[in-house]
PDB file of C-alpha atoms and ligand atoms in Angstrom:
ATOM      1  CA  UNK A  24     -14.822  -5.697  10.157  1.00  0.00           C
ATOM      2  CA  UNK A  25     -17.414  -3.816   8.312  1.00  0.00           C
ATOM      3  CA  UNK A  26     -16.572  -2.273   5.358  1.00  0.00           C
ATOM      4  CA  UNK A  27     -18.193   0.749   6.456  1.00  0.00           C
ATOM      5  CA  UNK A  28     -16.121   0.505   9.830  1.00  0.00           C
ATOM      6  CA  UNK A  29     -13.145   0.556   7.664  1.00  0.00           C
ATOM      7  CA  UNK A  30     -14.089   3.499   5.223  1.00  0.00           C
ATOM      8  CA  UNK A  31     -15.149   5.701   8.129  1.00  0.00           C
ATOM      9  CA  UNK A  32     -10.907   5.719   9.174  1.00  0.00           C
ATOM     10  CA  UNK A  33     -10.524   6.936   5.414  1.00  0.00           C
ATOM     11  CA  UNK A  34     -13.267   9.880   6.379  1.00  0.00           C
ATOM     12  CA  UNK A  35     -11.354  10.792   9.316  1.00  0.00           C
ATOM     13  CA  UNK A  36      -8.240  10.675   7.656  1.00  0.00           C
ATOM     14  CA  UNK A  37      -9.430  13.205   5.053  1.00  0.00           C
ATOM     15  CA  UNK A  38      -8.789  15.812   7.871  1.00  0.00           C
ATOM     16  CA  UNK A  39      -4.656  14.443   8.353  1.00  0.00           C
ATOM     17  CA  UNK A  40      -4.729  14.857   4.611  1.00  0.00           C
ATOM     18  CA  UNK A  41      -6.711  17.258   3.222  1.00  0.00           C
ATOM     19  CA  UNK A  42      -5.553  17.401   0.055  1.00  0.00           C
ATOM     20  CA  UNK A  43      -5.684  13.519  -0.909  1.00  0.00           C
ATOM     21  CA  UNK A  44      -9.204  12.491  -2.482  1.00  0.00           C
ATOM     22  CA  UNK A  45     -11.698  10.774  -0.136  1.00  0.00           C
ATOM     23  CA  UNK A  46     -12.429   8.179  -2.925  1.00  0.00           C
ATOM     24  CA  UNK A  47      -8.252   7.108  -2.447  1.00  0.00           C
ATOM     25  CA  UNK A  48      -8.402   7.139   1.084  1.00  0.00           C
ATOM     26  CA  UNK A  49     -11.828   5.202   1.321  1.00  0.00           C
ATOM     27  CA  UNK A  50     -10.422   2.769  -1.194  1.00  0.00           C
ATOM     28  CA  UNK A  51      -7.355   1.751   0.362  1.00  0.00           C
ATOM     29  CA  UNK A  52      -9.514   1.259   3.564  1.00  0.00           C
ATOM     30  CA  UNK A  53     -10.886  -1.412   1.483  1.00  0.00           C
ATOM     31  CA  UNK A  54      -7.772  -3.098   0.047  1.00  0.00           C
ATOM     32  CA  UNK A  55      -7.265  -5.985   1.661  1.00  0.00           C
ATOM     33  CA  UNK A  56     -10.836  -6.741   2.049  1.00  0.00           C
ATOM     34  CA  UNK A  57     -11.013  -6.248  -2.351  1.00  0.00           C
ATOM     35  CA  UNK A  58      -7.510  -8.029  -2.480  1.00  0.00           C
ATOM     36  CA  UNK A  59      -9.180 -11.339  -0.736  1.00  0.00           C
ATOM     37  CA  UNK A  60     -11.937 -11.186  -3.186  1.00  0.00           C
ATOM     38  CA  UNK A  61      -9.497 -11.495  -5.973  1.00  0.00           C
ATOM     39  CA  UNK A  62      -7.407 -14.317  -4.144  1.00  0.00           C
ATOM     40  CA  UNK A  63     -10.162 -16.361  -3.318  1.00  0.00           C
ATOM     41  CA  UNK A  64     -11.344 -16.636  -6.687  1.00  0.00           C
ATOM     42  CA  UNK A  65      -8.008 -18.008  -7.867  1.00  0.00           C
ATOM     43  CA  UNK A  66      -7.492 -20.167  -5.246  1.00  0.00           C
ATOM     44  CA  UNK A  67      -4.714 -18.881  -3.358  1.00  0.00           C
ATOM     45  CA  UNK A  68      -6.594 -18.221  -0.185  1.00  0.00           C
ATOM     46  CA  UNK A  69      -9.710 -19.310   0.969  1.00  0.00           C
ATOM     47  CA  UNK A  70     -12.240 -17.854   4.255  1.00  0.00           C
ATOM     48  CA  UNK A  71     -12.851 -19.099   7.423  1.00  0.00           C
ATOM     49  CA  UNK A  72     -15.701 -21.177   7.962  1.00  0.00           C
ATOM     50  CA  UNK A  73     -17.540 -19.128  10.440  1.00  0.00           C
ATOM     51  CA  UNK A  74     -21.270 -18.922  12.716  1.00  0.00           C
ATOM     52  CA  UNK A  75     -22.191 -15.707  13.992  1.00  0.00           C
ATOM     53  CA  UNK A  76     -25.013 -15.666  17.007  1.00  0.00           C
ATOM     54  CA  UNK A  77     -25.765 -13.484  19.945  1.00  0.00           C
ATOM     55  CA  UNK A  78     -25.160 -16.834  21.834  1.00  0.00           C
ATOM     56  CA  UNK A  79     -21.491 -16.863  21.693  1.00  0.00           C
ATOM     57  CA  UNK A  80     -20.295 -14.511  19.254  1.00  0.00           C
ATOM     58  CA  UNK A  81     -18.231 -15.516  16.664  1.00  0.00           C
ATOM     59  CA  UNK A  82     -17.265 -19.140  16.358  1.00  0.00           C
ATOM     60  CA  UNK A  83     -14.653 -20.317  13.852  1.00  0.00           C
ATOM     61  CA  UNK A  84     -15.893 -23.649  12.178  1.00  0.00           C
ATOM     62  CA  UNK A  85     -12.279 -23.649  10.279  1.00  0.00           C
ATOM     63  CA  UNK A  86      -9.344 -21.555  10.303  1.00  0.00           C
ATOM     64  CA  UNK A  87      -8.658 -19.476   6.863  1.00  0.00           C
ATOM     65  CA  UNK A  88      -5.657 -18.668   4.617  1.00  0.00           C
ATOM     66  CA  UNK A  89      -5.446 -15.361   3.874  1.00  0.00           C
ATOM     67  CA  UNK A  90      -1.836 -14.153   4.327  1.00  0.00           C
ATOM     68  CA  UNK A  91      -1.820 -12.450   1.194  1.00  0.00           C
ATOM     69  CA  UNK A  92      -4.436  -9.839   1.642  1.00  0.00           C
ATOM     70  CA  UNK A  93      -4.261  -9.957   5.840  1.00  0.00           C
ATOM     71  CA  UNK A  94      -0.988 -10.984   6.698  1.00  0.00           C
ATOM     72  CA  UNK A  95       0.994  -8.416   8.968  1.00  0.00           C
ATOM     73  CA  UNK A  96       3.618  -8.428   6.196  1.00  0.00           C
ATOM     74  CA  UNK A  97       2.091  -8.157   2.970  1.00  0.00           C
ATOM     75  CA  UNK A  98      -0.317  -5.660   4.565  1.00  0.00           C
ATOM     76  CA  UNK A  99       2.698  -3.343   5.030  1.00  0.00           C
ATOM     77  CA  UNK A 100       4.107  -4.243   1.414  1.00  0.00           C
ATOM     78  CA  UNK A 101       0.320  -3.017   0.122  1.00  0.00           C
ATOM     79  CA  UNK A 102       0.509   0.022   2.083  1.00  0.00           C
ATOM     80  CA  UNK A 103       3.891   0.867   0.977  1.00  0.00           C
ATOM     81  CA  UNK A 104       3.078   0.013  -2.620  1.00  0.00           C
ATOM     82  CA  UNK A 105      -0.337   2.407  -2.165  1.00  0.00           C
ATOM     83  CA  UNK A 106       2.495   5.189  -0.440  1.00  0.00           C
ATOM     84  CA  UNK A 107       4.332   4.926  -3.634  1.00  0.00           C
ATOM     85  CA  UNK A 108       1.770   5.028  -6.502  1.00  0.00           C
ATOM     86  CA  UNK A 109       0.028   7.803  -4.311  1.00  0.00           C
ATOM     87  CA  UNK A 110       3.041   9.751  -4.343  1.00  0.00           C
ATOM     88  CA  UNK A 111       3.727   9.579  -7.821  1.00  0.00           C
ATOM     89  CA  UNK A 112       0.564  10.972  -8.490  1.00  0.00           C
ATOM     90  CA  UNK A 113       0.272  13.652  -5.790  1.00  0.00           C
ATOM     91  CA  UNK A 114       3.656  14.416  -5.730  1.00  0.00           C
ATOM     92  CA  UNK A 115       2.923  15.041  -1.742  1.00  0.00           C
ATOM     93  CA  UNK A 116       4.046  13.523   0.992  1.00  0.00           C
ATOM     94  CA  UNK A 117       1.792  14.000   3.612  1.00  0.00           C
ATOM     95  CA  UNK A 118      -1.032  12.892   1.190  1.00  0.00           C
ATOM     96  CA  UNK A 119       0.866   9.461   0.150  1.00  0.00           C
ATOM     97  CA  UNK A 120       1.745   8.335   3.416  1.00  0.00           C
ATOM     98  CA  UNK A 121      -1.882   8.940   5.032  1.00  0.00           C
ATOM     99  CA  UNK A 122      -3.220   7.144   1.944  1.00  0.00           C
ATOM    100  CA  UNK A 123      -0.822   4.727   2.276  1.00  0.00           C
ATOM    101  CA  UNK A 124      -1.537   4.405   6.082  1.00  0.00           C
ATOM    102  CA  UNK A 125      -5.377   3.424   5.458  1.00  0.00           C
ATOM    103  CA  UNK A 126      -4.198   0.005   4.331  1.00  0.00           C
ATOM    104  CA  UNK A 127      -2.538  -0.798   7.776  1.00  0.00           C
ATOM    105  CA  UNK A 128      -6.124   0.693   9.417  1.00  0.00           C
ATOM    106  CA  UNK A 129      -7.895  -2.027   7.632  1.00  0.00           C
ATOM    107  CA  UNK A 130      -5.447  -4.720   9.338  1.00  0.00           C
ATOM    108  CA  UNK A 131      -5.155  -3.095  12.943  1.00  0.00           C
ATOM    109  CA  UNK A 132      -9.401  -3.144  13.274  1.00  0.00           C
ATOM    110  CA  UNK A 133      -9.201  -6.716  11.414  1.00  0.00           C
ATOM    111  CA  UNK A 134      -6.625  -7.533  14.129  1.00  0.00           C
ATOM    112  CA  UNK A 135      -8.850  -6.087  16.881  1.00  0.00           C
ATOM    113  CA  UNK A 136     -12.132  -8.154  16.095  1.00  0.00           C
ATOM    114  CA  UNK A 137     -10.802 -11.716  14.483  1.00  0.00           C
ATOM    115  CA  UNK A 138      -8.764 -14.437  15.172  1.00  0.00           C
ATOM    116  CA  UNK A 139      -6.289 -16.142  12.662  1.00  0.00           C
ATOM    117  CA  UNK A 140      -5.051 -12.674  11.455  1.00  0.00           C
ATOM    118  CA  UNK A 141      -1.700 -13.939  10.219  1.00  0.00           C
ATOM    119  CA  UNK A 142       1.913 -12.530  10.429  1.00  0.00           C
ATOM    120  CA  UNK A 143       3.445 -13.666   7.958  1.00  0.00           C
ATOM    121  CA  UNK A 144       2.805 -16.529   5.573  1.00  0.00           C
ATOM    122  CA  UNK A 145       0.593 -19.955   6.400  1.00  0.00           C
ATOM    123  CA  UNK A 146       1.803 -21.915   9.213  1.00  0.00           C
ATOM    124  CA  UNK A 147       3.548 -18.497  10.465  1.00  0.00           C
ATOM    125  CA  UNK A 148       2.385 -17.032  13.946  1.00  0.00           C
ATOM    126  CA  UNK A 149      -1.299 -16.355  13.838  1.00  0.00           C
ATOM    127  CA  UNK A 150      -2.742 -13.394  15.703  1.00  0.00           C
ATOM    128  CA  UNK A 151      -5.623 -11.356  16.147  1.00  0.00           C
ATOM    129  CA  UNK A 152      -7.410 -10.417  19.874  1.00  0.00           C
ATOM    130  CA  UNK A 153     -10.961 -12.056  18.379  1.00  0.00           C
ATOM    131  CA  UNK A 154     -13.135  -9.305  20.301  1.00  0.00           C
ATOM    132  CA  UNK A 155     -16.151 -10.770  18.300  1.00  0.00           C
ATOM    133  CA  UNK A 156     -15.476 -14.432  19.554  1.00  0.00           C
ATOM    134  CA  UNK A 157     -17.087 -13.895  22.875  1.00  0.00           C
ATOM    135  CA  UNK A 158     -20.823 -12.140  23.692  1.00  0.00           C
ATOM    136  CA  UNK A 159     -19.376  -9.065  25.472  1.00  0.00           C
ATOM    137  CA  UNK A 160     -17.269  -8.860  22.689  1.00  0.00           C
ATOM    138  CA  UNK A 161     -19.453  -8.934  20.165  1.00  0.00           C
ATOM    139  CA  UNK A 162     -21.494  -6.095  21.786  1.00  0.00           C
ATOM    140  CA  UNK A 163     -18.546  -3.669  22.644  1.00  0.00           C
ATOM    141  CA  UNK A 164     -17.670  -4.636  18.396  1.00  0.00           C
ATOM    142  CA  UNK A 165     -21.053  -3.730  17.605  1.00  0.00           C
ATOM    143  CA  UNK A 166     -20.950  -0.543  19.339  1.00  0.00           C
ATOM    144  CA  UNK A 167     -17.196   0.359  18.024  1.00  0.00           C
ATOM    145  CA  UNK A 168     -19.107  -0.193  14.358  1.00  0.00           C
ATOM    146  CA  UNK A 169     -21.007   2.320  15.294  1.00  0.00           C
ATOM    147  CA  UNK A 170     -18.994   4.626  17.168  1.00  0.00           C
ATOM    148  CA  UNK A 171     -16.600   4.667  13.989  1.00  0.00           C
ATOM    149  CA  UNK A 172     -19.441   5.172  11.623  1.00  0.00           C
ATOM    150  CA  UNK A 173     -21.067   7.780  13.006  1.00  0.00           C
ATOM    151  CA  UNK A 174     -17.701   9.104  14.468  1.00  0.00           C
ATOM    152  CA  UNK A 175     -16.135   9.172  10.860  1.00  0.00           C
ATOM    153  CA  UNK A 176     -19.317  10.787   9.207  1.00  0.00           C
ATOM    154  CA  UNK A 177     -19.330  13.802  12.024  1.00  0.00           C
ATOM    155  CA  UNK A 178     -15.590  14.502  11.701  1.00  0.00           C
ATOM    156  CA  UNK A 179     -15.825  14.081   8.166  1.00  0.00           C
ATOM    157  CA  UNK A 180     -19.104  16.713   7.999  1.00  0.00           C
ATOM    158  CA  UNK A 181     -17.897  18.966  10.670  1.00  0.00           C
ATOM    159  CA  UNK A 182     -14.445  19.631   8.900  1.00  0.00           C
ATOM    160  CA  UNK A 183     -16.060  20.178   5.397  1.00  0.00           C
ATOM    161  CA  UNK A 184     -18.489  23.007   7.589  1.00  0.00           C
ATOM    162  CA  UNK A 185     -15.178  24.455   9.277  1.00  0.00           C
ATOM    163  CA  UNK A 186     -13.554  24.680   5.937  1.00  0.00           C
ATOM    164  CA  UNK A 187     -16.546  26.324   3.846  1.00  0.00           C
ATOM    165  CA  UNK A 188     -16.424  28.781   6.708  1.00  0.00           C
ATOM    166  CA  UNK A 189     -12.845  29.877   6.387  1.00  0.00           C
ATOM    167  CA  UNK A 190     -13.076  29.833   2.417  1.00  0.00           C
ATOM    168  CA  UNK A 191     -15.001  33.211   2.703  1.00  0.00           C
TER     169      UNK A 191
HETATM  170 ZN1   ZN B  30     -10.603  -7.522   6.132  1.00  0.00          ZN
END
């Protein structure tokens, strides 16, 4: 999904925890997305070969690899790994498991809208319910983009407002 998609969860997370930073939240929206960058340059994974028109939605041309930044199971190592560097930082546990939570955000809306979202490892079980891979789909994705953008800027606005309020 869109990388603004993702970071708007980390906006609307800021109200679960108000006391982690938005930047940490934000970030770890982005993890796995940042995590594939670095795997495809050294080879480990690689993308899917993909065509995108209003036609038919997304088509896969080839399947990917990328069960090290995707995969149901590393995801949750990640976000565990996140949990624990956030909490020895915050010292808070509400802030490092919401932080640490992001991580699996960016893999449940990655689930929602592709296909070949692994579980595990290469020729594991692949899943994902590939929303975007039909024209309906592709619409109702669009407007879920949306929705979460704009949804995570007015919580995200609206709870900053309700808390300048109550600070005087
Ligand atoms: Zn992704």
């Amino acid at each position: 999904m869109d990388p603004l998609a993702h970071a708007s969860i980390g906006l609307m997370a800021k109200g679960v925890a108000p006391k982690a930073p938005l930047w940490a939240l934000v970030a770890a929206t982005q993890l796995p997305d940042l995590l594939s960058f670095g795997f495809f340059a050294v080879g480990l994974e690689h993308g899917a070969e993909t065509r995108l028109d209003f036609e038919h939605g997304l088509q896969y041309v080839s399947q990917p690899s990328i069960p090290w930044s995707h995969g149901f199971f590393m995801c949750v190592v990640w976000s565990l790994l996140v949990m624990a560097i956030a909490f020895y930082l915050s010292r808070n546990r509400r802030t490092s498991i919401v932080i640490g939570l992001m991580v699996m955000s960016h893999w449940l809306l990655d689930f929602i809208v592709y296909l070949y979202v692994p579980v595990l490892f290469d020729n594991s079980i692949w899943t994902g319910l590939g929303l975007i891979t039909s024209v309906p789909g592709l619409v109702i994705g669009i407007a879920l983009e949306i929705a979460l953008i704009v949804g995570g800027i007015a919580v995200y606005w609206g709870r900053r407002k309700a808390s300048a309020v109550h600070a005087y």
